[in-house]
PDB file of C-alpha atoms and ligand atoms in Angstrom:
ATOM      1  CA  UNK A   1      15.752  -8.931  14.554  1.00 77.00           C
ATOM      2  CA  UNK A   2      14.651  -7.820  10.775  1.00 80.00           C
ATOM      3  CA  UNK A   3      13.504  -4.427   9.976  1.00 93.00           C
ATOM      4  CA  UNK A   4      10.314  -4.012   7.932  1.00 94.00           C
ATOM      5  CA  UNK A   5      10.608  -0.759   5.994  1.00 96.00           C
ATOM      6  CA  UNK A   6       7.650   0.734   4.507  1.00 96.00           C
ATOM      7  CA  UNK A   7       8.597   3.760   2.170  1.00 95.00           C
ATOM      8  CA  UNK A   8       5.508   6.054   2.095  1.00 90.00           C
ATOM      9  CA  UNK A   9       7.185   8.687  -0.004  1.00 95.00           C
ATOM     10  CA  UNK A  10       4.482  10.394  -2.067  1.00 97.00           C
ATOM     11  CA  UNK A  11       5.962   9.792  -5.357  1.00 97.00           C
ATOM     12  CA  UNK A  12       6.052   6.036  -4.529  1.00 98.00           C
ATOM     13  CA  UNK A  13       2.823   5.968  -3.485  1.00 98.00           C
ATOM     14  CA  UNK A  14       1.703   7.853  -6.307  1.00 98.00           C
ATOM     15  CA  UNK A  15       3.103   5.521  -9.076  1.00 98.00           C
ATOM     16  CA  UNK A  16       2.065   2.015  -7.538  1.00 98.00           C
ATOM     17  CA  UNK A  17      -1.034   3.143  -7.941  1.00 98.00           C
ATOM     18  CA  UNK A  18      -0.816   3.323 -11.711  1.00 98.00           C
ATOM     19  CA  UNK A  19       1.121   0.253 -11.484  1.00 98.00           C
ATOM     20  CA  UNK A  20      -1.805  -1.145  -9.512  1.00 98.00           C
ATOM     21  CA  UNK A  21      -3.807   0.026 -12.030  1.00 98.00           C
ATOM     22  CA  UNK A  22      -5.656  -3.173 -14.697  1.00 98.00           C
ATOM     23  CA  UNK A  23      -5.960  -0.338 -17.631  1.00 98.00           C
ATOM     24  CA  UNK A  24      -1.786   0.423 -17.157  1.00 98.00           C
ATOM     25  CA  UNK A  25      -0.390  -1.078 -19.905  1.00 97.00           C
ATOM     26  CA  UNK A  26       2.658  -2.913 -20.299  1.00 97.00           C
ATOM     27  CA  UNK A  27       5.316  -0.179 -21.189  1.00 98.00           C
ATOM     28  CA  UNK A  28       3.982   2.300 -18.857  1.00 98.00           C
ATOM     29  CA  UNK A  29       4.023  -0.273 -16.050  1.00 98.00           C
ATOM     30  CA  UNK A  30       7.833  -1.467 -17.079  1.00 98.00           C
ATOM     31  CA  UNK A  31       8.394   2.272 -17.102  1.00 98.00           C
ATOM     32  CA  UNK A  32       6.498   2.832 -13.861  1.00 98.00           C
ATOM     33  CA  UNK A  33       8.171  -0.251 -11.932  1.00 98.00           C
ATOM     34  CA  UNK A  34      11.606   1.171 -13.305  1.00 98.00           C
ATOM     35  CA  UNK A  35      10.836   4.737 -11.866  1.00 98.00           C
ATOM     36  CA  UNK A  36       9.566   3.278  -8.257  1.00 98.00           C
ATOM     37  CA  UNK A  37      12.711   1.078  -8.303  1.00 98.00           C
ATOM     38  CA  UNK A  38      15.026   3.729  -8.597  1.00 98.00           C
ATOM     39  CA  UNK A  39      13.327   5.565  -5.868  1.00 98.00           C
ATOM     40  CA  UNK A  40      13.361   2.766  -3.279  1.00 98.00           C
ATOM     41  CA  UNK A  41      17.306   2.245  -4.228  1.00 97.00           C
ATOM     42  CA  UNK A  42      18.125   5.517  -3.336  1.00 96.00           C
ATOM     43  CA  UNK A  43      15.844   4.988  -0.070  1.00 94.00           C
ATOM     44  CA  UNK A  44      17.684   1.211   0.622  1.00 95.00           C
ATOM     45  CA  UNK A  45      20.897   2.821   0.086  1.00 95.00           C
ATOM     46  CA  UNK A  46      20.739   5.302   2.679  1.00 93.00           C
ATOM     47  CA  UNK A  47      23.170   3.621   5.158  1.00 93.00           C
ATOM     48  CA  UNK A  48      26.237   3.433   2.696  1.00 95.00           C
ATOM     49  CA  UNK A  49      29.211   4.274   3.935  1.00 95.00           C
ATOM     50  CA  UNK A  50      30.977   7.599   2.493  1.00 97.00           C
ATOM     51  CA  UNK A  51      34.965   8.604   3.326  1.00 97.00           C
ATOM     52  CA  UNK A  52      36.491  11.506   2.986  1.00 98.00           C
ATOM     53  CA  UNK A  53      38.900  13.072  -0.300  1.00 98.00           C
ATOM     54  CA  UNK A  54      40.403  16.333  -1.451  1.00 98.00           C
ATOM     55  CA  UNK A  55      38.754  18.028  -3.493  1.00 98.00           C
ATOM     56  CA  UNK A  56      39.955  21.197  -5.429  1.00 98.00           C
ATOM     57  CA  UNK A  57      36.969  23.380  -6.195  1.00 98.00           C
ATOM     58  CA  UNK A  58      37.068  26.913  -8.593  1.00 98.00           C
ATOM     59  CA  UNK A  59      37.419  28.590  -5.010  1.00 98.00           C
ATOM     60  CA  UNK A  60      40.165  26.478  -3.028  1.00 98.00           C
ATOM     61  CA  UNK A  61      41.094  23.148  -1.397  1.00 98.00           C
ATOM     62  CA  UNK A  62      38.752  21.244   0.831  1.00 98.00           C
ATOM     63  CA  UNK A  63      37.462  17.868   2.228  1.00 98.00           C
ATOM     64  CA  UNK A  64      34.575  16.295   0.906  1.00 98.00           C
ATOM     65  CA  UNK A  65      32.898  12.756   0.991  1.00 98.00           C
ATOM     66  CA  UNK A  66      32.737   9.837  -1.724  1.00 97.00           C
ATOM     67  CA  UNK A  67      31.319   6.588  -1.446  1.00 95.00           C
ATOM     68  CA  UNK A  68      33.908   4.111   0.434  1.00 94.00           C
ATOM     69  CA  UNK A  69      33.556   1.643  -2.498  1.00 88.00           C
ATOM     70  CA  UNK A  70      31.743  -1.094  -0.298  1.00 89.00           C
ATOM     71  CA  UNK A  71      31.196  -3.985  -3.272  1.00 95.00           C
ATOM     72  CA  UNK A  72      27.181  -4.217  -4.085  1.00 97.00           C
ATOM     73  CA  UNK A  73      25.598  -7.033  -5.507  1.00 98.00           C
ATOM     74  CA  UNK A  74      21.636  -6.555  -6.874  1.00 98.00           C
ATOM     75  CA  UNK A  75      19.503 -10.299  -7.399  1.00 98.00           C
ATOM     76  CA  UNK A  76      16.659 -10.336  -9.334  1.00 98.00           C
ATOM     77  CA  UNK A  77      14.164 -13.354  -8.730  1.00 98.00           C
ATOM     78  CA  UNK A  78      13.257 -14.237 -12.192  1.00 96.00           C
ATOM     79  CA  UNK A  79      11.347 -12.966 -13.812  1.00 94.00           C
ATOM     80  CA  UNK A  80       9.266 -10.511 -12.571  1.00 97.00           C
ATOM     81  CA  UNK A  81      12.849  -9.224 -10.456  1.00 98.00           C
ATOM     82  CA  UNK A  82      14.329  -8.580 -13.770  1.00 98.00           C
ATOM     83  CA  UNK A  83      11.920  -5.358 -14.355  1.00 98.00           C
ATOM     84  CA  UNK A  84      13.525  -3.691 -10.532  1.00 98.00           C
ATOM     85  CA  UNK A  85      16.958  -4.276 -11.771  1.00 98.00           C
ATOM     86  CA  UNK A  86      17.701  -0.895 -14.050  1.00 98.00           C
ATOM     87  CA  UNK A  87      15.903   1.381 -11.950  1.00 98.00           C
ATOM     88  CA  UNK A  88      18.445   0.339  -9.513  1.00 98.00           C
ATOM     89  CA  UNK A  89      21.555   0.633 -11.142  1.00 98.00           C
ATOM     90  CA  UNK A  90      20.888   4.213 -12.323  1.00 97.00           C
ATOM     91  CA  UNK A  91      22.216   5.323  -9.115  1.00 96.00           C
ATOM     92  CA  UNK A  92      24.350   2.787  -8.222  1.00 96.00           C
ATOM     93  CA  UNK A  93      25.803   1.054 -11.545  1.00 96.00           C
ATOM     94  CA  UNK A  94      29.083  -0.019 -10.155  1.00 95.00           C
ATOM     95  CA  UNK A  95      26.724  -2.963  -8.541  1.00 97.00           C
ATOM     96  CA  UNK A  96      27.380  -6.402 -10.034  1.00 98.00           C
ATOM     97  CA  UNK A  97      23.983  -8.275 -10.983  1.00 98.00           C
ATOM     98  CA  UNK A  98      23.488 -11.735 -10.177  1.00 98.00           C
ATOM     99  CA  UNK A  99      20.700 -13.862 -11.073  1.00 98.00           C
ATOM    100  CA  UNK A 100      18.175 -16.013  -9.037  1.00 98.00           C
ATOM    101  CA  UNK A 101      15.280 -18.427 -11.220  1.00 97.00           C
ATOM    102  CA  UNK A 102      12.236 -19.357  -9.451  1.00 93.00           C
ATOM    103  CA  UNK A 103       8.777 -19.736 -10.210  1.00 88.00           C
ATOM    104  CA  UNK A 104       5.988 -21.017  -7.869  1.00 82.00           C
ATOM    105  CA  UNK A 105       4.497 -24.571  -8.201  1.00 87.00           C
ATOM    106  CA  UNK A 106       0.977 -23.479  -9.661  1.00 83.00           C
ATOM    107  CA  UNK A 107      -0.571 -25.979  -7.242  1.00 87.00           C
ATOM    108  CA  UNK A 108       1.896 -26.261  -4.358  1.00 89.00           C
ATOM    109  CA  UNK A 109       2.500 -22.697  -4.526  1.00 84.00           C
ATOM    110  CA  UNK A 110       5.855 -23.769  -3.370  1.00 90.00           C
ATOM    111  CA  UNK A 111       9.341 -22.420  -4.839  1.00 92.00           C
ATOM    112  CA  UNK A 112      11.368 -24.000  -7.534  1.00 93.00           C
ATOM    113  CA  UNK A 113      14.740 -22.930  -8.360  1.00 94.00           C
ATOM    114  CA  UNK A 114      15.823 -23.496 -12.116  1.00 95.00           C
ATOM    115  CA  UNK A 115      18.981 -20.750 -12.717  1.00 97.00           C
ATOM    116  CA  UNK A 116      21.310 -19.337 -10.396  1.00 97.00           C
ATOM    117  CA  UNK A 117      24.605 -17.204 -11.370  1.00 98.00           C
ATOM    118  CA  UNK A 118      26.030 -14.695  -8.756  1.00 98.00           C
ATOM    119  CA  UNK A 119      29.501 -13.308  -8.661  1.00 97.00           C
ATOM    120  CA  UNK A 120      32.375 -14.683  -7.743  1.00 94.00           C
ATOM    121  CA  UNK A 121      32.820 -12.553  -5.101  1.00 95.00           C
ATOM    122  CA  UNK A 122      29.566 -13.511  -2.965  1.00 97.00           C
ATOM    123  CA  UNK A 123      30.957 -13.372   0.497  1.00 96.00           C
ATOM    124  CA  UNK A 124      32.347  -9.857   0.050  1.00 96.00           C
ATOM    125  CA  UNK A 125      29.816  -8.695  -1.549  1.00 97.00           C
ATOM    126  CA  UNK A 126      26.226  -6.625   0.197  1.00 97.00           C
ATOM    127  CA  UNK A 127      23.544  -7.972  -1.702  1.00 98.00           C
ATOM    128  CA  UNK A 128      20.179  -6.301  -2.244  1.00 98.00           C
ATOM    129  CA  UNK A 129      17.619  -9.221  -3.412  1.00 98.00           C
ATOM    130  CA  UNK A 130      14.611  -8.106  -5.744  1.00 98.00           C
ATOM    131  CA  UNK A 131      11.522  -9.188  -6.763  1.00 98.00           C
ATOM    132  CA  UNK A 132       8.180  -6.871  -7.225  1.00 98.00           C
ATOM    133  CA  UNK A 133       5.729  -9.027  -5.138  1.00 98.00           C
ATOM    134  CA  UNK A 134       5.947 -11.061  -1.925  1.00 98.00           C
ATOM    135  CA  UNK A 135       3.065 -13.534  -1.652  1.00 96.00           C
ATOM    136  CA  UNK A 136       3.586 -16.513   0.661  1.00 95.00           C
ATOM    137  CA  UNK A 137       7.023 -16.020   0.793  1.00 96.00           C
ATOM    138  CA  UNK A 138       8.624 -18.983  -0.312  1.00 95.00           C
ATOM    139  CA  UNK A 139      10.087 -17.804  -3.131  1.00 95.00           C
ATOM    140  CA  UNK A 140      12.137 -14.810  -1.205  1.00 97.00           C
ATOM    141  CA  UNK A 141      13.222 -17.440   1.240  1.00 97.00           C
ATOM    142  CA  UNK A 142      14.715 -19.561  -0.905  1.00 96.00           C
ATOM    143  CA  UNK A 143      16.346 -16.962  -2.806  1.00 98.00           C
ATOM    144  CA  UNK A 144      17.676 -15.633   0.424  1.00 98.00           C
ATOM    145  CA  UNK A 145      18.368 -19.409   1.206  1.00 97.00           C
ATOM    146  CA  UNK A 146      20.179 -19.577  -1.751  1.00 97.00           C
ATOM    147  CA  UNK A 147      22.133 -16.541  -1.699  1.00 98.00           C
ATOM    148  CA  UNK A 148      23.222 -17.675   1.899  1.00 98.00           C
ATOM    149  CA  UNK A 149      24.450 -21.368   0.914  1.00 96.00           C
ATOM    150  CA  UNK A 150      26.273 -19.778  -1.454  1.00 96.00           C
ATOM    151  CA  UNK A 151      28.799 -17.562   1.118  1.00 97.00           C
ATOM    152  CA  UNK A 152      26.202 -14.351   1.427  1.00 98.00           C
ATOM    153  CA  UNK A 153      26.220 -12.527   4.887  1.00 96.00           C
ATOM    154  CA  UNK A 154      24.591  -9.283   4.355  1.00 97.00           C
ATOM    155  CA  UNK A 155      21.295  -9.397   2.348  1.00 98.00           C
ATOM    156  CA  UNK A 156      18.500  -6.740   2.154  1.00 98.00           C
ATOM    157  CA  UNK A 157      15.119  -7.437   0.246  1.00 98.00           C
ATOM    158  CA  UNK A 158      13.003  -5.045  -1.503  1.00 98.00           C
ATOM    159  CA  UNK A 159       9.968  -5.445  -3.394  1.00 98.00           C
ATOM    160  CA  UNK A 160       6.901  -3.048  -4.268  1.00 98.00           C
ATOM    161  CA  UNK A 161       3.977  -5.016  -2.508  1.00 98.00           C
ATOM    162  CA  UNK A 162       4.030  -7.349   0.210  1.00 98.00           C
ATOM    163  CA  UNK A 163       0.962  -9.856   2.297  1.00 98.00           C
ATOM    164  CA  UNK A 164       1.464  -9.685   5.637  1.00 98.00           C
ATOM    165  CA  UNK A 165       1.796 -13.845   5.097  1.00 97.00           C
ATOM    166  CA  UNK A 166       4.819 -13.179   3.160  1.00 98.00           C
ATOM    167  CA  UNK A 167       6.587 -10.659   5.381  1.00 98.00           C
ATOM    168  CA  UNK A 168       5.652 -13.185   8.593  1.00 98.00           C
ATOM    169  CA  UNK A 169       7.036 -16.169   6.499  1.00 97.00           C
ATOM    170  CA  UNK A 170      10.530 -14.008   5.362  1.00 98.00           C
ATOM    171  CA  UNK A 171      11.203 -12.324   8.530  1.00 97.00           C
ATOM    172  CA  UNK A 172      10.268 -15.996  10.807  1.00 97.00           C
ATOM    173  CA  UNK A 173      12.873 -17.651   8.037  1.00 98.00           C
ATOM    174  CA  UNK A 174      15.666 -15.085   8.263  1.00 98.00           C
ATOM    175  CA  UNK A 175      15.372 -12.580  10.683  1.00 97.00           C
ATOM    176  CA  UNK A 176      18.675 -10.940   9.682  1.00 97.00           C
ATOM    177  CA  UNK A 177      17.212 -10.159   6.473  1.00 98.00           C
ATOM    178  CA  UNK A 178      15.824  -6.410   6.683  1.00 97.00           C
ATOM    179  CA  UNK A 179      12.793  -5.887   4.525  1.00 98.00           C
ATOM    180  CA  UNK A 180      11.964  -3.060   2.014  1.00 98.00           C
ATOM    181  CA  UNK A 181       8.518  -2.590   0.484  1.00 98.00           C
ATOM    182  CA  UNK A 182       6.250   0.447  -1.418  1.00 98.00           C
ATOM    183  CA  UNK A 183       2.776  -1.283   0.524  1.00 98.00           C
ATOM    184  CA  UNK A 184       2.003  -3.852   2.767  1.00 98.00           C
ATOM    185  CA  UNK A 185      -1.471  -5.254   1.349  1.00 98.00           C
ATOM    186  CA  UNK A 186      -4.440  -6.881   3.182  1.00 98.00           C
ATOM    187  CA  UNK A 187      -3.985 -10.751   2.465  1.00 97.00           C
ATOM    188  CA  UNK A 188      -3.856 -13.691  -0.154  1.00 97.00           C
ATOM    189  CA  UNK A 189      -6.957 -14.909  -1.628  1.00 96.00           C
ATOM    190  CA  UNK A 190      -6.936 -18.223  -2.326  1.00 94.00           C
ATOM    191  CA  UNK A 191      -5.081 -18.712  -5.198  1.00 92.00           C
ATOM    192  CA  UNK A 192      -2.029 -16.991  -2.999  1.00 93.00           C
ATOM    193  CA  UNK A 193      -2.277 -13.723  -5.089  1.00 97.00           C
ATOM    194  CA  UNK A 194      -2.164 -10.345  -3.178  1.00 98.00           C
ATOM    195  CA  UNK A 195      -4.879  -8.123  -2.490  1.00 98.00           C
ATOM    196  CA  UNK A 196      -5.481  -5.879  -3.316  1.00 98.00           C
ATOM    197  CA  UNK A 197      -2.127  -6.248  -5.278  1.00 98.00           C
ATOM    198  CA  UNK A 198      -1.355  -5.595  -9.352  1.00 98.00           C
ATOM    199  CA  UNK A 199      -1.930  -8.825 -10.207  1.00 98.00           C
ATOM    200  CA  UNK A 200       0.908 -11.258 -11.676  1.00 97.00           C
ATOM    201  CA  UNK A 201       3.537  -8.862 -11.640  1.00 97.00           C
ATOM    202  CA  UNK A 202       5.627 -11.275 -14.519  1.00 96.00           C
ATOM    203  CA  UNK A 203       2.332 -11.185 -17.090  1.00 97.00           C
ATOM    204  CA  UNK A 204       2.227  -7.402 -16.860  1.00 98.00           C
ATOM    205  CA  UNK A 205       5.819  -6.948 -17.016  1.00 98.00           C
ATOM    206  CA  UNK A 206       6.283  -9.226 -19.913  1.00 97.00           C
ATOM    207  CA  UNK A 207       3.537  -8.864 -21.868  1.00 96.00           C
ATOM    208  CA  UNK A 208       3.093 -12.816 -21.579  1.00 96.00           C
ATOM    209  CA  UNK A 209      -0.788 -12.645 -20.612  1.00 79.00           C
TER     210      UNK A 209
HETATM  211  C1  LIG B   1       5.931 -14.234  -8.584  1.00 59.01           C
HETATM  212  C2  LIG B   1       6.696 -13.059  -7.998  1.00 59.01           C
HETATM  213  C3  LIG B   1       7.502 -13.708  -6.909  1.00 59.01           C
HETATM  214  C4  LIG B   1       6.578 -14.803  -6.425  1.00 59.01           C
HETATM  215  C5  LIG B   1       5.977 -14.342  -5.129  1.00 59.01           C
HETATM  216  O1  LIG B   1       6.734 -14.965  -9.426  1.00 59.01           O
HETATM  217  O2  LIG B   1       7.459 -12.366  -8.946  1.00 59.01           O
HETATM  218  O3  LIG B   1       8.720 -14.264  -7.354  1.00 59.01           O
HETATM  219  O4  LIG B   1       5.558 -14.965  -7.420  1.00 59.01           O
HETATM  220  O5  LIG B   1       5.188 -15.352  -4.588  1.00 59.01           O
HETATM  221  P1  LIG B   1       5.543 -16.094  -3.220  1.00 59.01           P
HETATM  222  O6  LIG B   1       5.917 -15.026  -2.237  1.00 59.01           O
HETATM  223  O7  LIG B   1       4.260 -16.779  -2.879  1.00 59.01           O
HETATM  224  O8  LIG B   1       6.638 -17.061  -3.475  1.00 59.01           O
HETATM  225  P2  LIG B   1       6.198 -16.225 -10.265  1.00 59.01           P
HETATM  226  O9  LIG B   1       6.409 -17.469  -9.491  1.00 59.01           O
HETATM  227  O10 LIG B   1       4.806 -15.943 -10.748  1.00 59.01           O
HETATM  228  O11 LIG B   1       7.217 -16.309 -11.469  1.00 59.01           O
HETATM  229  P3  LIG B   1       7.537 -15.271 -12.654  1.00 59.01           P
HETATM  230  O12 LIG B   1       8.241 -14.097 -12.038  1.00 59.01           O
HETATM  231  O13 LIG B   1       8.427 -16.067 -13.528  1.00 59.01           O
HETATM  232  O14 LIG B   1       6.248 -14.869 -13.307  1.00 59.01           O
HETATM  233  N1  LIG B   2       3.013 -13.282  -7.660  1.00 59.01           N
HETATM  234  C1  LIG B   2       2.492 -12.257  -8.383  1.00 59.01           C
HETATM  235  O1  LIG B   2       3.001 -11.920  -9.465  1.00 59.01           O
HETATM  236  N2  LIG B   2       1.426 -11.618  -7.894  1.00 59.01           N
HETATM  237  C2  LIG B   2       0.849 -11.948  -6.733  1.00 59.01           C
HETATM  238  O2  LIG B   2      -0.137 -11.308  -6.338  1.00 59.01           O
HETATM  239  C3  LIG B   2       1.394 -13.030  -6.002  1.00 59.01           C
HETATM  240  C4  LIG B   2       2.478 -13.665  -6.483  1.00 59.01           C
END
């Protein structure tokens, strides 16, 4: 049964709004979308497992915990993915990136895949699958379809803002997929964008509109 996540932490909430924001431009909202990712990573990564080592400090001998090394893999769906991917590694850069290319049929508003490279190590791997908006949800499906057919077990999804369509659609598809968002919005208008959203979270990333 998935786990929708909504992380209401002030400073989150604070900086999607300037992310929100149509006067933002784009290297504040890069910046901005870097900052929030870094704060939902260390949010996602609550549940990683520690052991303990020795550890001598100025004072004496004692037991203290590290991270047990479990092997992290971080997917960005292209593009707009690409702009979570740094804020994430800042506090956990031993992570291996893979990459997942889809864009959405204009018309059909439907998924097509054109790149994928993950590591080698898929199956071993705990993946955490990015992307700044989900819409309809087809494209987070078929990247988690994809990541799947590929040997992936353990798959968590963030993004920043999410339709209830979208979250219905992911968590229906794969309901061992837990889901991490900044907001859940109202709806899609009819052109599938969010509302009230940021708009196309690629063009503003980018530069490209
Ligand atoms: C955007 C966004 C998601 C997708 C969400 O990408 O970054 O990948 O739309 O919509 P969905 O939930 O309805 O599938 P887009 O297809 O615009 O491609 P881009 O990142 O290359 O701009
Ligand atoms: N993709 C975007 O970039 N923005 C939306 O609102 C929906 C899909």
């Amino acid at each position: 049964m998935t786990k929708v996540h909504v992380f209401d932490h002030p400073l989150i909430q604070h900086k999607l709004t300037y992310i929100r924001d149509i006067n933002t431009g784009t290297k504040e909202f890069r910046e901005l979308v870097d900052e929030v990712a870094t704060l939902m990573a260390y949010e996602i990564t609550r549940d990683l497992p520690l052991k303990e080592v020795e550890v001598e400090t100025p004072v004496c001998k004692a037991t203290s915990k590290i991270l047990a090394g479990k092997k992290l893999g971080i997917v960005p769906i292209l593009r707009a993915g690409i702009g979570m991917v740094d804020g994430i590694l800042n506090l956990i850069p031993a992570a291996k990136v893979g990459h997942i290319g889809l864009y959405r049929d204009p018309e059909t508003l439907l998924p097509i895949e054109y790149y994928v490279k993950l590591p080698s190590d898929v199956s071993e791997r705990d993946f955490i699958l990015v992307d700044p908006m989900l819409a309809t949800g087809g494209s987070a499906i078929e990247a988690v379809n994809s990541l799947k057919k590929r040997g992936a077990k353990n798959i968590k999804f963030m993004c920043l803002i999410a339709a209830p369509e979208g979250v219905k659609a992911l968590t229906e598809a794969h309901p061992d997929v837990d889901v991490y968002i900044a907001a859940l919005d109202e709806k899609l208008d009819e052109k599938g964008y969010i509302v009230p959203g940021l708009g196309d979270a690629g063009d503003r990333l980018f530069g490209t509109k």
